[in-house]
DNA sequence: ATAGATAATGAAAACGTTTACATTCACCCT
DNA sequence: AGGGTGAATGTAAACGTTTTCATTATCTAT
């Protein structure tokens, strides 16, 4: 059925070994026989079986990516950008969706372990212990997550993070300048490292400026959850900062339904700039934390782990039309 | 380093073969030894090497997906939905981005061929010949694409398509009812089967109602291309129907820049309903062709090819605020 | 008691490669 | 001339499994 290198060798009248050498470009084979083998291979439409090769070389030519939720544009952008960096080498990409479940994540990891050369864990929900254990077996790039400070970092582990501080500080300063005194933050998943980072950065900034911060949690940070939580929001709320843009858009959508005018009655700030938000109504003010850039950095860490043990992408505030001065409705 | 079944066998004091049988649940092993082997396996943290297994069984437990462009939300939604259907079985997913290039697509196919059990080609740009050749080697699900009528369909080929007709007819009727006489269509990639389908459906509907149709082509159907082409649009254009939502949003964005009011000066219709378009400004009228449903159908075809040789998802018009009566600006 | 069936296990082949080692052969140098 | 060198190729082992076939042990029926 499918042709093997054995058949190619037979057709070219050489041994298995010579055929292999000829096709893999070993210099130890004379040009005439190489030609002969290549011709036979082309003739028989031979494609090397990657499984057989991997088994003996120990290299698969694949990398694995594990996400908490592929349907989230934040991750698909990450994926797209990583792919385009990696595309030139012909590297296979295995993906897994953990559905926000650390057990499922661990099981995907086990499944992938034997068929990839390295692994990218994006916003992993696993414990530091599980992660370092994985990094003991194969190179791991940890994206949008960091080990607890003080944890010994395995040789084979790279850490790529988003520096949320500049963006979130700027956002709070922006709101402060507009005269707001209270901010409601719609926090992300409990087990998410980046949610903790954002929360920490936010409370620090609020403390600095004397702003009153109250926190609500959204377990799955998507559009529908944003709508759900917005429905129970105190009508007096004047500022909502959301874990990501989907949640912010959910809030916007409820506001529209209820006739709460944004930004006059309520200011809304998103995070990520992951969609064509300039076209939202109103255009959404957001904290840009390019998941694409994160993906590109992760890709480089995969290709050359030694050179990219750590990396960080910056954030910045993008002011659009969903934020305005406090009490604008009174005007 | 990593433990093999051989070590498990040794630890349990049984042969290689018995260990394998015990772990794979063969009934030909007595319960006491099975326990012993399982215990040893757990003790040594044994994970079967999928490569070794695949080589002998001929089954990999993986499926492959090839897209023209993963950064397009249409495809990421397809992917997410397919993943969630397939998730319960533990099936690995290999993805490849052809970047709209049929050569690259063919090379991805070659790369994947030996490490997947079946292949999903989404909006394939390859020739019928290439596709049927692939289907001769392994089961193929063709999504958003159909072989030319008359081409013999290989045993192992399933075809899942979008029935664009109802949606596009409704859109044109809608525009007709609003009094429009001319429509500009921003067509998709030249090699795209679905672009051809949409174009055909559109011209048919226009012919039926006596509407004048002019067609412009966008090679990469994304937001930026939408902006680019909208810049050269005749200012007198009153209706734009776009190949997909991204292009439509690009048009909207240019309209906003230039002060062309939508829908008063110009009506805009998107296609796919792939984003939270209800929040766009103005909310975009679109032809819903759920890529998610397409992905779910493709998933079913992958899991049971015999039962799902063909499939089709319907389309429908969703009227929002980006379409209005002709000459509304005059009012 | 013995033949024959049946149940449990072991030995070895097989999957498709790559690669360490062995072999052949021509050539060069003294 | 003969030993040594090096280049080209071949032989066989190895990667980690599953599975066929052979072997042993146990039980049943005569």
XYZ file of C-alpha atoms (C1' of nucleotides) in Angstrom:
722
model
C 0.000 0.000 0.000
C 2.178 2.844 1.200
C 5.771 2.590 0.031
C 8.592 2.109 2.486
C 12.246 2.899 2.220
C 12.855 -0.818 1.790
C 11.010 -0.741 -1.515
C 12.901 2.323 -2.598
C 16.156 0.579 -1.771
C 15.121 -2.477 -3.756
C 14.074 -0.382 -6.739
C 17.382 1.468 -6.688
C 19.335 -1.748 -6.189
C 20.973 -0.649 -2.969
C 20.715 -1.632 0.661
C 18.306 -0.174 3.163
C 21.112 1.758 4.816
C 22.354 3.348 1.639
C 18.867 4.395 0.678
C 18.395 6.035 4.046
C 21.732 7.786 3.782
C 21.078 8.921 0.260
C 17.748 10.474 1.148
C 18.855 12.087 4.363
C 21.740 13.800 2.613
C 24.598 11.946 4.240
C 27.925 12.827 2.569
C 29.004 9.193 2.773
C 27.173 8.244 -0.395
C 28.458 8.800 -3.900
C 26.508 11.181 -6.077
C 25.543 8.644 -8.712
C 23.817 6.327 -6.264
C 22.157 9.222 -4.506
C 20.635 10.232 -7.815
C 19.482 6.689 -8.390
C 17.852 6.461 -4.983
C 16.205 9.851 -5.259
C 14.832 8.891 -8.624
C 13.421 5.650 -7.261
C 11.905 7.492 -4.303
C 10.209 10.002 -6.559
C 9.066 7.228 -8.861
C 7.386 5.353 -6.028
C 6.054 8.499 -4.337
C 7.910 7.644 -1.175
C 7.255 9.622 2.018
C 9.278 8.726 5.053
C 7.212 7.406 7.926
C 7.761 9.897 10.733
C 6.851 7.332 13.371
C 9.593 4.940 12.402
C 12.085 7.729 12.221
C 11.041 9.275 15.519
C 11.282 5.995 17.323
C 14.932 5.614 16.537
C 16.084 9.219 16.526
C 14.073 10.247 19.546
C 12.990 13.363 17.676
C 9.475 13.802 16.408
C 9.565 17.138 14.667
C 6.395 18.100 16.506
C 5.640 20.558 19.249
C 2.633 20.491 21.541
C 0.488 23.399 22.686
C -1.956 23.221 25.544
C -4.544 25.944 26.134
C -7.205 26.423 28.770
C -9.794 27.220 26.097
C -9.192 27.395 22.367
C -12.403 29.199 21.671
C -10.961 32.282 23.375
C -9.552 34.699 20.753
C -6.691 35.478 23.091
C -5.410 31.954 22.573
C -6.208 31.644 18.903
C -4.171 34.767 18.275
C -1.368 33.301 20.298
C -1.610 30.155 18.230
C -1.704 31.964 14.899
C 1.331 34.051 15.687
C 3.305 31.136 17.070
C 2.462 29.133 13.980
C 3.671 31.812 11.631
C 7.029 32.057 13.401
C 7.487 28.311 13.411
C 6.104 27.735 9.932
C 9.356 27.909 7.979
C 10.918 24.906 9.695
C 8.514 22.134 8.983
C 7.378 21.476 12.476
C 4.106 19.744 13.272
C 1.810 21.335 15.820
C -0.290 19.305 18.227
C -2.900 21.217 20.154
C -4.934 20.383 23.207
C -7.760 22.179 24.960
C -7.788 21.618 28.720
C -11.167 23.261 29.143
C -9.897 25.076 32.235
C -9.364 21.740 33.980
C -5.943 20.928 35.394
C -6.574 17.168 35.411
C -7.465 17.236 31.785
C -4.389 19.343 31.186
C -2.200 16.752 32.855
C -3.740 14.008 30.797
C -3.171 15.925 27.561
C 0.396 16.385 28.650
C 0.821 12.642 29.140
C -0.733 11.950 25.798
C 1.532 14.396 24.001
C 4.724 13.634 25.869
C 5.841 10.854 23.558
C 5.001 12.526 20.314
C 6.457 16.002 20.659
C 9.942 17.410 21.111
C 8.782 20.202 23.330
C 5.705 21.558 24.925
C 4.153 24.996 25.271
C 1.841 25.371 28.242
C -0.272 28.464 27.834
C -1.847 29.918 30.971
C -1.399 26.544 32.597
C -3.693 25.716 35.502
C -1.433 22.943 36.777
C 0.624 23.193 39.944
C 4.249 24.266 39.941
C 5.053 20.703 40.896
C 3.300 19.218 37.891
C 4.946 21.733 35.608
C 8.459 21.174 36.867
C 7.892 17.426 36.658
C 6.980 17.822 33.003
C 10.038 19.965 32.385
C 12.159 17.145 33.743
C 11.191 14.982 30.772
C 11.110 17.418 27.883
C 11.654 21.121 27.171
C 8.698 23.184 28.338
C 7.789 26.754 27.525
C 5.518 28.249 30.099
C 3.540 31.091 28.563
C 1.468 33.594 30.518
C 2.478 31.954 33.767
C 5.388 31.994 36.108
C 6.571 29.655 38.821
C 6.264 30.928 42.376
C 9.260 33.084 43.197
C 11.803 30.916 44.960
C 10.870 27.713 43.161
C 13.969 26.230 41.538
C 13.584 26.559 37.789
C 14.401 23.397 35.821
C 17.025 23.558 33.097
C 14.462 22.881 30.377
C 11.877 25.440 31.395
C 11.343 28.828 29.759
C 8.931 31.398 31.105
C 7.241 33.982 28.912
C 4.967 36.456 30.601
C 2.936 39.581 30.093
C 3.962 42.562 32.138
C 0.520 43.838 33.065
C 1.743 46.618 35.310
C 2.238 49.510 32.887
C -1.133 48.949 31.252
C -3.126 48.556 34.428
C -1.412 51.440 36.185
C -2.120 53.659 33.218
C -5.745 52.552 33.178
C -6.273 53.385 36.829
C -4.473 56.696 36.457
C -6.647 57.454 33.469
C -9.789 56.729 35.468
C -8.456 58.712 38.413
C -7.819 61.685 36.166
C -11.401 61.420 34.960
C -12.474 61.800 38.558
C -13.576 58.262 39.386
C -13.311 57.113 43.012
C -14.600 53.577 42.794
C -13.749 50.740 40.416
C -15.365 47.349 40.010
C -13.042 44.696 38.646
C -14.407 41.585 36.973
C -11.702 39.065 37.785
C -10.757 36.015 35.721
C -10.552 32.289 36.561
C -9.476 31.441 40.101
C -6.578 29.233 39.033
C -5.240 31.649 36.474
C -1.848 33.130 37.189
C -2.473 36.089 34.939
C -5.745 36.839 36.727
C -3.796 37.057 39.955
C -1.231 39.307 38.346
C -3.865 41.669 37.015
C -5.661 41.752 40.314
C -2.452 42.486 42.202
C -1.425 45.203 39.807
C -4.856 46.739 39.983
C -5.115 46.809 43.755
C -1.657 48.289 44.007
C -2.541 51.064 41.592
C -5.853 51.688 43.323
C -4.193 51.810 46.726
C -1.671 54.291 45.407
C -4.355 56.662 44.226
C -6.874 56.077 46.964
C -9.428 54.442 44.731
C -11.954 52.047 46.176
C -11.725 48.658 44.454
C -14.314 45.914 44.580
C -13.785 42.592 42.903
C -16.207 40.158 41.318
C -15.136 36.910 39.744
C -16.019 35.445 36.375
C -15.143 31.778 36.118
C -15.109 31.459 32.358
C -13.968 34.759 30.938
C -16.166 34.948 27.858
C -18.919 37.089 26.400
C -21.805 35.221 28.004
C -20.242 35.257 31.466
C -19.707 38.974 31.043
C -23.397 39.384 30.348
C -24.338 37.149 33.246
C -22.315 39.035 35.796
C -23.246 42.453 34.432
C -26.860 41.605 35.108
C -26.189 41.553 38.831
C -24.103 44.658 38.885
C -25.069 47.436 41.284
C -26.780 50.023 39.037
C -24.741 52.721 40.726
C -21.471 51.218 39.472
C -19.587 53.878 37.582
C -16.503 51.994 36.383
C -16.046 48.409 35.298
C -12.652 47.010 34.432
C -12.835 43.557 32.945
C -10.356 40.665 32.918
C -10.573 40.584 29.144
C -12.353 42.109 26.167
C -14.989 39.404 25.817
C -16.219 40.034 29.327
C -16.145 43.790 28.704
C -18.204 43.348 25.556
C -20.668 41.264 27.543
C -21.005 44.142 29.971
C -21.446 46.567 27.092
C -24.162 44.392 25.677
C -26.115 44.340 28.967
C -25.713 48.075 29.301
C -27.233 48.477 25.909
C -30.126 46.198 26.814
C -30.798 48.091 30.007
C -30.327 51.542 28.617
C -27.252 52.242 30.724
C -25.299 54.638 28.559
C -21.575 54.005 28.156
C -19.518 56.032 28.872
C -21.959 58.597 30.249
C -23.428 56.456 32.999
C -20.682 53.908 33.218
C -17.099 53.638 32.044
C -15.925 50.250 30.775
C -12.352 49.096 30.262
C -11.401 45.856 28.556
C -8.155 43.966 28.400
C -6.116 42.400 25.563
C -7.279 44.363 22.498
C -8.023 40.975 21.024
C -10.805 41.939 18.620
C -11.523 44.784 16.201
C -12.681 46.743 19.237
C -12.438 50.078 17.505
C -15.698 49.094 15.835
C -17.522 48.217 18.990
C -20.207 50.552 20.174
C -18.889 52.489 21.854
C -15.290 51.863 20.835
C -13.798 50.061 23.811
C -11.010 51.485 25.899
C -8.696 48.580 26.623
C -5.358 47.474 27.985
C -3.433 46.082 25.073
C -1.587 42.901 25.981
C -0.875 41.361 22.655
C -1.317 37.639 22.808
C 0.214 37.584 19.361
C 3.463 38.982 20.687
C 3.327 36.425 23.463
C 2.958 33.670 20.880
C 5.882 34.946 18.859
C 8.068 35.047 21.943
C 6.989 31.560 22.935
C 7.832 30.353 19.440
C 11.339 31.708 19.758
C 11.705 30.020 23.126
C 10.626 26.739 21.557
C 13.095 27.033 18.713
C 16.002 28.005 20.935
C 15.273 27.278 24.587
C 18.789 28.055 25.773
C 18.683 31.588 24.394
C 15.215 32.451 25.641
C 14.875 31.261 29.197
C 12.641 34.186 30.031
C 10.715 36.803 28.116
C 8.137 39.463 28.688
C 5.760 41.495 26.563
C 4.660 44.950 27.684
C 1.132 46.292 28.017
C -0.238 49.737 27.366
C -3.506 51.552 27.687
C -5.522 52.288 24.574
C -8.063 54.985 25.260
C -11.154 54.924 23.083
C -14.729 55.977 23.733
C -15.944 53.760 26.562
C -14.428 55.838 29.360
C -15.427 59.332 30.399
C -15.426 61.709 33.337
C -17.299 60.669 36.443
C -20.908 61.768 36.636
C -21.000 62.693 32.969
C -24.641 61.672 32.991
C -25.419 64.710 35.118
C -24.270 67.094 32.450
C 15.155 7.921 31.680
C 11.575 7.399 30.614
C 10.177 4.042 31.654
C 9.208 1.450 29.080
C 6.847 -1.435 29.244
C 9.872 -3.684 29.450
C 10.782 -2.222 32.821
C 7.211 -2.574 34.004
C 7.250 -6.208 32.958
C 10.496 -6.807 34.793
C 9.216 -5.105 37.935
C 6.061 -7.195 37.854
C 8.000 -10.352 37.127
C 6.166 -11.118 33.908
C 7.063 -11.124 30.248
C 6.796 -8.177 27.914
C 3.774 -9.706 26.272
C 1.871 -10.260 29.476
C 2.550 -6.735 30.627
C 1.199 -5.375 27.362
C -1.891 -7.559 27.597
C -2.477 -6.673 31.204
C -2.369 -2.959 30.532
C -4.393 -3.010 27.361
C -7.196 -4.894 29.094
C -6.918 -8.176 27.255
C -9.173 -10.832 28.842
C -6.451 -13.439 28.390
C -4.666 -12.437 31.566
C -5.629 -13.525 35.036
C -6.784 -10.828 37.411
C -4.010 -11.291 39.967
C -1.234 -10.686 37.449
C -3.111 -7.775 35.915
C -3.194 -6.138 39.333
C 0.488 -6.786 39.771
C 1.334 -5.240 36.414
C -0.902 -2.256 36.937
C 0.667 -1.654 40.279
C 4.157 -1.813 38.822
C 3.116 0.555 36.030
C 1.736 3.078 38.492
C 4.800 2.718 40.664
C 7.158 3.502 37.805
C 4.930 6.221 36.347
C 4.743 4.391 33.060
C 3.160 6.040 30.029
C 2.939 4.016 26.865
C 4.954 5.418 24.008
C 2.414 6.216 21.320
C 5.001 6.012 18.575
C 5.908 2.429 19.296
C 2.299 1.483 19.562
C 1.297 3.309 16.398
C 4.039 1.694 14.407
C 2.718 -1.786 15.037
C -1.012 -1.148 15.204
C -1.107 1.273 12.310
C -3.301 3.575 14.382
C -2.039 6.826 15.797
C -4.992 8.149 17.728
C -4.450 11.501 16.051
C -6.379 13.452 13.478
C -5.029 16.229 11.296
C -6.650 19.519 10.387
C -5.467 21.767 7.596
C -6.725 25.338 7.261
C -6.031 28.067 4.746
C -5.455 30.588 7.547
C -5.769 29.922 11.267
C -5.868 33.581 12.166
C -9.329 33.788 10.599
C -12.025 33.475 13.303
C -14.106 31.430 10.908
C -11.544 28.651 11.181
C -10.777 29.018 14.842
C -14.457 28.599 15.595
C -14.520 25.549 13.387
C -11.545 24.202 15.289
C -12.992 24.932 18.721
C -16.265 23.233 17.939
C -14.631 20.226 16.338
C -12.346 19.884 19.334
C -15.213 19.902 21.782
C -17.023 17.135 19.920
C -13.908 15.019 19.675
C -12.651 15.790 23.180
C -14.243 12.874 25.022
C -12.325 10.216 23.080
C -8.741 11.050 23.732
C -7.762 11.942 20.237
C -4.765 14.103 19.442
C -5.198 17.013 17.073
C -2.516 18.092 14.630
C -3.088 21.387 12.909
C -1.514 22.982 9.882
C -1.868 26.404 8.339
C -1.492 26.382 4.572
C -1.417 30.162 4.330
C -3.715 30.035 1.304
C -1.058 28.135 -0.636
C -1.949 24.807 -2.210
C 1.680 23.670 -2.419
C 2.163 24.286 1.240
C -1.095 22.482 1.843
C 0.124 19.446 -0.038
C 3.342 19.439 1.918
C 1.495 19.624 5.232
C -0.581 16.735 4.058
C 2.527 14.681 3.322
C 3.970 15.540 6.701
C 0.817 14.557 8.522
C -0.031 11.473 6.509
C 2.017 9.085 8.618
C 1.022 10.422 11.994
C -2.739 10.730 11.781
C -5.605 8.321 11.294
C -7.645 10.736 9.274
C -7.485 14.180 7.854
C -9.838 17.136 7.768
C -9.213 19.532 4.902
C -10.978 22.792 5.566
C -11.646 25.042 2.580
C -8.927 23.181 0.732
C -7.231 25.015 -2.127
C -5.861 21.810 -3.636
C -7.113 20.284 -6.854
C -9.722 17.558 -6.918
C -6.971 15.270 -8.098
C -4.733 15.975 -5.122
C -7.653 15.536 -2.763
C -8.809 12.218 -4.152
C -5.216 11.013 -4.155
C -5.010 11.789 -0.446
C -8.317 10.016 0.179
C -6.825 6.915 -1.395
C -4.347 6.642 1.469
C -6.394 7.660 4.499
C -9.895 8.822 5.390
C -10.418 12.444 4.442
C -13.144 14.831 5.492
C -13.524 17.685 3.079
C -15.082 20.653 4.846
C -16.424 23.746 3.116
C -15.531 22.295 -0.243
C -17.000 19.851 -2.689
C -15.534 17.887 -5.570
C -16.649 18.944 -9.027
C -19.965 17.315 -9.816
C -19.269 14.152 -11.792
C -15.934 13.423 -10.177
C -15.983 9.908 -8.747
C -15.971 10.175 -4.960
C -13.481 7.899 -3.206
C -14.727 5.502 -0.563
C -12.867 7.300 2.192
C -13.995 10.833 1.410
C -16.689 12.757 3.259
C -17.907 16.137 2.137
C -19.360 18.699 4.534
C -20.582 21.952 3.064
C -22.410 25.147 3.807
C -25.608 25.706 1.905
C -25.207 29.402 1.167
C -28.312 29.710 -0.957
C -31.024 30.432 1.625
C -28.948 33.098 3.340
C -27.790 34.860 0.218
C -31.198 34.759 -1.428
C -32.742 36.222 1.690
C -30.103 38.932 1.800
C -30.749 40.003 -1.764
C -34.488 39.887 -1.269
C -34.069 41.972 1.839
C -32.064 44.560 -0.086
C -34.536 44.458 -2.943
C -37.407 45.101 -0.566
C -35.494 48.097 0.750
C -35.480 49.433 -2.783
C -31.858 48.852 -3.758
C -31.079 48.313 -7.454
C -27.317 47.841 -7.390
C -25.107 45.673 -5.221
C -21.331 45.525 -4.965
C -19.972 42.171 -3.840
C -16.529 41.870 -2.316
C -15.567 38.391 -3.383
C -13.189 36.026 -1.538
C -10.003 34.187 -2.584
C -9.854 33.064 -6.202
C -9.181 29.422 -5.362
C -11.856 29.172 -2.727
C -14.741 26.863 -3.475
C -17.008 28.650 -1.028
C -16.247 31.994 -2.645
C -17.433 30.541 -5.930
C -20.573 29.195 -4.284
C -21.398 32.526 -2.729
C -20.771 34.369 -5.965
C -22.963 31.972 -7.910
C -25.776 32.147 -5.399
C -25.574 35.904 -5.352
C -25.643 36.383 -9.123
C -28.557 34.003 -9.400
C -30.531 35.894 -6.784
C -29.675 39.247 -8.369
C -30.636 38.035 -11.824
C -33.933 36.820 -10.456
C -34.785 40.216 -9.027
C -33.220 42.358 -11.709
C -30.533 43.746 -9.475
C -27.304 45.012 -10.965
C -24.325 43.156 -9.462
C -20.704 44.222 -9.639
C -17.923 42.138 -8.183
C -14.579 43.091 -6.677
C -12.133 40.561 -5.325
C -10.293 40.489 -2.013
C -7.425 38.030 -2.021
C -7.028 37.636 1.718
C -10.447 38.023 3.301
C -9.498 39.896 6.470
C -10.099 43.222 8.152
C -7.178 45.023 6.528
C -8.045 43.863 3.025
C -11.571 45.048 3.661
C -10.228 48.479 4.510
C -7.913 48.466 1.514
C -10.615 47.673 -0.996
C -13.168 49.969 0.607
C -10.799 52.849 0.027
C -11.189 52.453 -3.719
C -14.908 52.010 -3.669
C -17.009 54.267 -5.866
C -18.453 56.839 -3.403
C -21.850 56.357 -5.025
C -21.960 52.696 -3.968
C -25.127 52.114 -1.981
C -24.822 48.436 -1.032
C -21.800 46.340 -0.164
C -22.077 42.618 0.474
C -18.851 41.121 1.773
C -17.412 37.622 1.532
C -17.111 37.553 5.312
C -17.533 39.643 8.433
C -13.935 40.735 8.712
C -14.054 42.327 5.289
C -17.397 43.929 6.129
C -15.968 45.380 9.317
C -13.063 46.735 7.308
C -15.550 48.487 5.072
C -17.399 49.817 8.093
C -14.170 51.154 9.494
C -13.367 53.068 6.291
C -16.880 54.404 6.153
C -16.437 55.769 9.632
C -13.105 57.343 8.704
C -14.594 59.003 5.644
C -17.833 60.040 7.234
C -19.933 57.776 5.055
C -22.877 56.989 7.270
C -24.008 53.375 7.496
C -26.768 52.501 6.826
C -27.993 55.924 5.691
C -25.511 56.429 2.877
C -24.498 52.833 2.406
C -25.845 49.451 3.428
C -23.318 46.805 4.441
C -23.910 43.055 4.738
C -21.404 40.650 6.232
C -21.201 36.898 6.137
C -20.636 34.219 8.820
C -21.733 35.956 12.029
C -18.329 34.985 13.329
C -17.841 37.746 15.896
C -19.962 39.536 18.481
C -21.290 41.642 15.635
C -24.290 42.832 17.564
C -21.874 45.171 19.269
C -20.369 46.591 16.118
C -21.262 50.109 15.205
C -23.673 49.916 13.592
C -24.704 46.362 14.442
C -23.881 44.404 11.314
C -26.501 42.690 9.193
C -24.968 39.378 8.207
C -25.572 35.991 6.661
C -25.116 33.455 9.414
C -23.152 30.445 8.249
C -21.996 28.928 11.459
C -18.482 27.627 11.115
C -19.007 26.050 14.502
C -21.797 23.866 13.158
C -19.548 22.986 10.242
C -16.833 21.915 12.668
C -19.242 19.782 14.670
C -20.439 18.059 11.522
C -16.877 17.481 10.373
C -16.088 15.991 13.763
C -18.902 13.520 13.390
C -17.693 12.599 9.929
C -14.234 11.966 11.341
C -15.533 9.755 14.109
C -17.799 7.754 11.847
C -16.944 8.251 8.189
C -19.289 5.572 6.933
C -22.331 7.188 8.510
C -21.559 10.738 7.433
C -20.445 10.694 3.835
C -22.060 14.052 3.229
C -23.437 16.855 5.358
C -24.640 20.390 5.018
C -25.278 23.313 7.341
C -27.890 25.908 6.448
C -27.505 29.675 6.310
C -29.904 32.432 7.209
C -30.051 36.174 7.126
C -29.677 38.108 10.363
C -30.948 41.642 9.932
C -29.396 44.208 12.223
C -28.719 47.901 11.768
C -26.304 48.147 8.872
C -28.930 47.918 6.134
C -31.634 50.456 5.349
C -33.854 51.690 2.542
C -32.200 53.087 -0.555
C -31.555 56.803 -0.510
C -32.164 57.056 3.203
C -29.611 59.832 3.226
C -32.057 62.031 1.333
C -34.599 61.913 4.095
C -4.762 -42.887 33.928
C -4.568 -40.595 29.702
C -5.925 -37.874 25.752
C -7.663 -33.678 24.672
C -9.271 -29.271 25.471
C -8.583 -24.824 27.599
C -6.457 -21.141 30.044
C -2.383 -18.411 31.082
C 1.962 -17.013 29.854
C 6.352 -16.560 27.178
C 9.336 -16.100 22.873
C 9.865 -13.846 18.883
C 8.444 -11.354 14.824
C 6.824 -7.250 13.090
C 6.006 -2.084 12.227
C 9.708 1.682 9.349
C 13.340 3.984 10.324
C 18.457 5.345 11.579
C 23.034 4.219 12.746
C 27.080 1.634 14.768
C 29.835 -1.602 13.068
C 31.612 -4.774 9.522
C 32.907 -5.550 4.892
C 34.636 -4.792 0.415
C 37.514 -2.645 -2.813
C 40.578 0.565 -5.031
C 44.298 3.205 -4.345
C 48.694 5.048 -2.537
C 53.027 4.771 -0.328
C 57.227 2.715 0.867
C 54.621 -6.324 -3.732
C 52.169 -5.763 0.328
C 50.281 -3.315 4.065
C 47.676 0.530 5.166
C 44.187 4.111 4.319
C 39.992 5.691 3.062
C 35.731 5.721 0.629
C 31.424 3.405 -0.449
C 28.266 0.184 0.769
C 26.117 -3.663 3.382
C 24.539 -6.168 7.803
C 22.280 -6.000 11.785
C 20.829 -3.899 16.023
C 17.964 -0.695 18.036
C 13.778 2.334 19.192
C 8.817 0.661 22.160
C 5.083 -1.410 21.216
C 1.446 -5.233 19.813
C 0.364 -9.660 18.320
C 1.036 -14.318 16.357
C 2.467 -18.483 17.552
C 4.464 -21.770 20.704
C 4.714 -23.508 25.313
C 3.340 -24.865 29.706
C 0.073 -26.005 33.159
C -4.577 -27.157 34.586
C -8.770 -29.262 34.100
C -12.389 -32.388 32.063
C -14.014 -36.455 30.090
C -13.417 -40.909 28.966
